[in-house]
Amino acid sequence: MSVKNILEHRNSVRHYDPDYKISPELLASFIESASKSPNGNNVQAVRYLIIDDPQIQKSLLPIAFNQQQVADASAVLVMLGDYKAFQDDNIIQIHEEGFQAGYFDESLRDYLANAAIGYYASKSDEDLRMELTRDVSLAAMSLVLLVNEAGLDTITMSGYDSRQLKETLNISERYLDVMLIAIGKGIKAGHRTVRHEVSKVIYRNILT
Ligand SMILES: Cc1cc2nc3c(=O)[nH]c(=O)nc-3n(C[C@H](O)[C@H](O)[C@H](O)COP(=O)(O)O)c2cc1C
């Protein structure tokens, strides 16, 4: 199915077959492909906490305002951003790997690494939070496309209590939780949704 086709036909699914299990290998292959998504300076800050233990999934129910999909989906991914990715040692390491792989020469390695280090050095906490939100969101959309391409269903979710989630799943302040994605086999199609006419969302050159 083409990307266009998925986008035309996908809907968020809220009812899942609780007996359907996605293999860890398939889930890992979705994540491997999603990790190829664009990300700022290639610092690779996106982390994926897979929740597929039925008991832990059940414990998410009160945290996610009793949205049943967290219990019934094959897995719930907690989409995280790792603030540590902005540290110099990570940036240097990643660019060294690119150099070792033969993707660029020493001078581009040093230029890119120094540019990235300088870029993050001037950022406020709020800026860094936005950087993580962008990178995680792009990977999340890739995951949605990949999972739907495989004939499975998804729902992205921000309807949960972040503090309780972090406490229950032992997520430290090192990480920003951006959203959940429930993944599984839908047993009831998501309701269809409207979108603005395209002319309503496009501006050209200057906002009017
Ligand atoms: C960031 C984000 C958070 C969302 N959180 C929830 C949620 O907690 N519960 C829910 O039922 N739907 C949630 N949704 C799904 C939206 O309601 C849905 O995408 C929107 O209504 C459009 O419907 P569609 O995805 O079927 O096209 C969320 C979507 C996004 C992008």
Tab-separated table of C-alpha atoms and ligand atoms in Angstrom:
chain	number	residue	atom	x	y	z
A	1	MET	CA	0.000	0.000	0.000
A	2	SER	CA	1.343	3.440	-0.873
A	3	VAL	CA	1.928	6.085	1.780
A	4	LYS	CA	-0.838	8.129	0.179
A	5	ASN	CA	-3.190	5.167	0.397
A	6	ILE	CA	-2.437	4.611	4.087
A	7	LEU	CA	-2.968	8.281	4.835
A	8	GLU	CA	-6.281	8.279	2.974
A	9	HIS	CA	-7.615	5.190	4.762
A	10	ARG	CA	-6.021	5.031	8.220
A	11	ASN	CA	-8.010	5.895	11.311
A	12	SER	CA	-7.095	5.701	14.972
A	13	VAL	CA	-8.299	2.361	16.333
A	14	ARG	CA	-9.560	2.123	19.916
A	15	HIS	CA	-10.693	-1.526	20.092
A	16	TYR	CA	-8.126	-4.334	19.876
A	17	ASP	CA	-8.084	-8.129	19.957
A	18	PRO	CA	-6.524	-8.831	23.381
A	19	ASP	CA	-5.420	-12.317	22.224
A	20	TYR	CA	-3.449	-11.093	19.230
A	21	LYS	CA	0.289	-10.826	19.862
A	22	ILE	CA	2.839	-9.109	17.651
A	23	SER	CA	6.196	-10.882	17.698
A	24	PRO	CA	9.061	-8.973	19.325
A	25	GLU	CA	10.987	-9.385	16.043
A	26	LEU	CA	8.283	-7.658	13.996
A	27	LEU	CA	8.025	-4.859	16.537
A	28	ALA	CA	11.812	-4.446	16.491
A	29	SER	CA	11.771	-4.303	12.689
A	30	PHE	CA	9.172	-1.490	12.777
A	31	ILE	CA	11.339	0.387	15.259
A	32	GLU	CA	14.493	-0.181	13.228
A	33	SER	CA	12.834	1.367	10.174
A	34	ALA	CA	11.247	4.218	12.175
A	35	SER	CA	14.662	5.069	13.576
A	36	LYS	CA	15.700	6.036	10.037
A	37	SER	CA	13.364	9.046	10.327
A	38	PRO	CA	14.957	12.477	10.096
A	39	ASN	CA	16.183	13.770	13.453
A	40	GLY	CA	17.988	16.911	14.537
A	41	ASN	CA	21.757	16.653	13.872
A	42	ASN	CA	21.318	12.872	13.877
A	43	VAL	CA	21.789	12.834	17.671
A	44	GLN	CA	19.298	9.923	17.725
A	45	ALA	CA	17.450	10.919	20.867
A	46	VAL	CA	14.356	8.763	20.330
A	47	ARG	CA	13.794	5.823	22.692
A	48	TYR	CA	11.011	3.252	22.535
A	49	LEU	CA	9.796	1.645	25.765
A	50	ILE	CA	7.795	-1.427	24.728
A	51	ILE	CA	5.073	-2.446	27.163
A	52	ASP	CA	3.792	-5.899	26.207
A	53	ASP	CA	3.400	-7.569	29.602
A	54	PRO	CA	-0.391	-7.898	30.034
A	55	GLN	CA	-0.199	-7.104	33.760
A	56	ILE	CA	1.793	-3.934	33.158
A	57	GLN	CA	-0.545	-2.985	30.320
A	58	LYS	CA	-3.483	-3.370	32.732
A	59	SER	CA	-1.727	-1.167	35.259
A	60	LEU	CA	-1.721	1.594	32.622
A	61	LEU	CA	-5.536	1.697	32.556
A	62	PRO	CA	-6.047	4.176	35.421
A	63	ILE	CA	-3.039	6.189	34.239
A	64	ALA	CA	-4.549	6.457	30.741
A	65	PHE	CA	-8.000	7.434	32.019
A	66	ASN	CA	-9.307	3.882	31.447
A	67	GLN	CA	-8.769	3.954	27.711
A	68	GLN	CA	-9.145	0.220	27.079
A	69	GLN	CA	-6.701	0.134	24.173
A	70	VAL	CA	-3.725	0.302	26.541
A	71	ALA	CA	-4.761	-3.062	27.996
A	72	ASP	CA	-6.010	-4.795	24.824
A	73	ALA	CA	-3.453	-3.742	22.214
A	74	SER	CA	-0.593	-6.162	21.492
A	75	ALA	CA	1.837	-3.558	22.771
A	76	VAL	CA	1.976	-0.001	23.962
A	77	LEU	CA	5.040	1.988	23.011
A	78	VAL	CA	6.070	4.817	25.262
A	79	MET	CA	7.723	7.233	22.869
A	80	LEU	CA	10.569	8.884	24.739
A	81	GLY	CA	13.177	11.518	24.066
A	82	ASP	CA	16.536	11.134	25.798
A	83	TYR	CA	18.031	14.441	26.992
A	84	LYS	CA	21.430	12.718	27.236
A	85	ALA	CA	21.558	12.564	23.438
A	86	PHE	CA	22.454	16.271	23.431
A	87	GLN	CA	25.688	15.678	25.340
A	88	ASP	CA	28.988	16.231	23.558
A	89	ASP	CA	30.187	12.628	23.959
A	90	ASN	CA	27.116	11.252	22.162
A	91	ILE	CA	27.426	13.796	19.361
A	92	ILE	CA	31.138	13.044	18.878
A	93	GLN	CA	30.530	9.279	18.967
A	94	ILE	CA	27.779	9.384	16.334
A	95	HIS	CA	29.855	11.459	13.954
A	96	GLU	CA	32.846	9.192	14.514
A	97	GLU	CA	30.646	6.225	13.533
A	98	GLY	CA	29.634	8.023	10.329
A	99	PHE	CA	33.294	8.663	9.560
A	100	GLN	CA	34.258	5.028	10.298
A	101	ALA	CA	31.434	3.860	8.023
A	102	GLY	CA	32.954	5.939	5.222
A	103	TYR	CA	29.977	8.285	4.920
A	104	PHE	CA	32.070	11.438	5.244
A	105	ASP	CA	35.665	12.510	5.686
A	106	GLU	CA	37.409	13.764	8.827
A	107	SER	CA	36.813	17.406	8.096
A	108	LEU	CA	33.049	16.940	7.600
A	109	ARG	CA	32.962	14.753	10.729
A	110	ASP	CA	34.516	17.527	12.809
A	111	TYR	CA	32.478	20.259	11.176
A	112	LEU	CA	29.156	18.459	11.752
A	113	ALA	CA	29.990	17.449	15.322
A	114	ASN	CA	31.142	20.949	16.294
A	115	ALA	CA	28.126	22.544	14.642
A	116	ALA	CA	25.786	20.242	16.593
A	117	ILE	CA	27.590	20.821	19.896
A	118	GLY	CA	27.389	24.597	19.354
A	119	TYR	CA	23.735	24.376	18.374
A	120	TYR	CA	22.624	22.636	21.575
A	121	ALA	CA	24.933	24.656	23.852
A	122	SER	CA	22.769	27.759	23.409
A	123	LYS	CA	19.423	26.026	23.917
A	124	SER	CA	17.128	26.566	26.894
A	125	ASP	CA	15.363	23.673	28.636
A	126	GLU	CA	12.229	24.597	26.735
A	127	ASP	CA	14.150	24.544	23.430
A	128	LEU	CA	15.539	21.074	24.195
A	129	ARG	CA	12.080	19.850	25.079
A	130	MET	CA	10.909	21.077	21.679
A	131	GLU	CA	13.865	19.369	19.961
A	132	LEU	CA	12.891	16.048	21.546
A	133	THR	CA	9.228	16.552	20.753
A	134	ARG	CA	10.017	17.107	17.072
A	135	ASP	CA	12.294	14.088	16.752
A	136	VAL	CA	10.014	11.735	18.665
A	137	SER	CA	6.952	12.890	16.718
A	138	LEU	CA	8.611	12.230	13.369
A	139	ALA	CA	9.582	8.714	14.477
A	140	ALA	CA	6.067	8.168	15.838
A	141	MET	CA	4.482	9.011	12.495
A	142	SER	CA	6.896	6.670	10.720
A	143	LEU	CA	5.852	3.911	13.110
A	144	VAL	CA	2.185	4.570	12.454
A	145	LEU	CA	2.799	4.273	8.702
A	146	LEU	CA	4.899	1.111	9.038
A	147	VAL	CA	2.424	-0.640	11.319
A	148	ASN	CA	-0.529	0.259	9.124
A	149	GLU	CA	1.397	-0.868	6.039
A	150	ALA	CA	1.731	-4.279	7.715
A	151	GLY	CA	-2.067	-4.488	8.066
A	152	LEU	CA	-2.125	-3.736	11.780
A	153	ASP	CA	-3.640	-0.793	13.629
A	154	THR	CA	-2.483	2.041	15.846
A	155	ILE	CA	-3.557	4.896	18.025
A	156	THR	CA	-1.271	7.686	19.157
A	157	MET	CA	-2.167	8.861	22.652
A	158	SER	CA	-1.470	11.796	24.917
A	159	GLY	CA	-4.417	11.001	27.162
A	160	TYR	CA	-2.498	9.810	30.197
A	161	ASP	CA	-1.045	11.214	33.396
A	162	SER	CA	2.619	11.790	32.655
A	163	ARG	CA	3.728	11.895	36.296
A	164	GLN	CA	2.010	8.610	37.136
A	165	LEU	CA	3.290	6.952	33.968
A	166	LYS	CA	6.876	7.902	34.756
A	167	GLU	CA	6.539	6.725	38.334
A	168	THR	CA	4.952	3.384	37.402
A	169	LEU	CA	7.387	2.586	34.597
A	170	ASN	CA	10.472	3.890	36.360
A	171	ILE	CA	11.125	6.596	33.758
A	172	SER	CA	13.598	9.141	35.132
A	173	GLU	CA	13.852	12.862	34.377
A	174	ARG	CA	16.508	11.979	31.791
A	175	TYR	CA	13.604	11.203	29.455
A	176	LEU	CA	10.720	13.202	28.035
A	177	ASP	CA	7.586	11.127	27.459
A	178	VAL	CA	6.070	12.523	24.267
A	179	MET	CA	3.209	10.111	23.570
A	180	LEU	CA	2.023	6.524	23.715
A	181	ILE	CA	1.312	4.426	20.647
A	182	ALA	CA	-0.953	1.397	21.050
A	183	ILE	CA	-0.344	-1.202	18.341
A	184	GLY	CA	-2.351	-4.310	17.555
A	185	LYS	CA	-5.092	-5.974	15.577
A	186	GLY	CA	-8.213	-3.858	15.562
A	187	ILE	CA	-11.548	-5.564	16.111
A	188	LYS	CA	-13.606	-2.471	15.411
A	189	ALA	CA	-12.668	0.116	12.811
A	190	GLY	CA	-11.903	3.578	14.080
A	191	HIS	CA	-14.591	6.104	13.354
A	192	ARG	CA	-13.945	8.128	10.242
A	193	THR	CA	-12.766	11.684	10.707
A	194	VAL	CA	-13.058	14.836	8.643
A	195	ARG	CA	-10.252	17.188	7.671
A	196	HIS	CA	-10.344	20.840	6.671
A	197	GLU	CA	-10.473	21.497	2.976
A	198	VAL	CA	-6.878	21.899	1.894
A	199	SER	CA	-7.349	25.525	0.846
A	200	LYS	CA	-8.204	26.312	4.478
A	201	VAL	CA	-4.822	25.150	5.819
A	202	ILE	CA	-2.462	26.539	3.186
A	203	TYR	CA	-0.979	30.022	3.356
A	204	ARG	CA	1.363	31.306	0.713
A	205	ASN	CA	4.434	33.434	1.374
A	206	ILE	CA	2.882	35.503	4.166
A	207	LEU	CA	0.201	34.756	6.731
A	208	THR	CA	-3.063	36.504	6.051
B	1	LIG	C1	-0.672	13.522	19.987
B	1	LIG	C2	-1.981	12.790	19.900
B	1	LIG	C3	-2.586	12.355	21.047
B	1	LIG	C4	-3.794	11.648	20.987
B	1	LIG	N1	-4.327	11.147	22.136
B	1	LIG	C5	-5.439	10.388	22.065
B	1	LIG	C6	-5.961	9.772	23.236
B	1	LIG	O1	-5.406	9.854	24.316
B	1	LIG	N2	-7.096	9.049	23.115
B	1	LIG	C7	-7.749	8.890	21.934
B	1	LIG	O2	-8.785	8.218	21.910
B	1	LIG	N3	-7.262	9.442	20.799
B	1	LIG	C8	-6.116	10.166	20.830
B	1	LIG	N4	-5.566	10.678	19.691
B	1	LIG	C9	-6.190	10.375	18.399
B	1	LIG	C10	-6.905	11.573	17.796
B	1	LIG	O3	-8.110	11.793	18.475
B	1	LIG	C11	-7.111	11.285	16.301
B	1	LIG	O4	-5.880	11.154	15.659
B	1	LIG	C12	-7.928	12.393	15.631
B	1	LIG	O5	-9.224	12.467	16.164
B	1	LIG	C13	-8.029	12.149	14.125
B	1	LIG	O6	-8.582	10.857	13.913
B	1	LIG	P1	-7.843	9.763	13.042
B	1	LIG	O7	-6.510	9.483	13.671
B	1	LIG	O8	-8.735	8.566	13.103
B	1	LIG	O9	-7.705	10.329	11.671
B	1	LIG	C14	-4.397	11.389	19.729
B	1	LIG	C15	-3.753	11.840	18.571
B	1	LIG	C16	-2.550	12.525	18.644
B	1	LIG	C17	-1.865	12.952	17.374
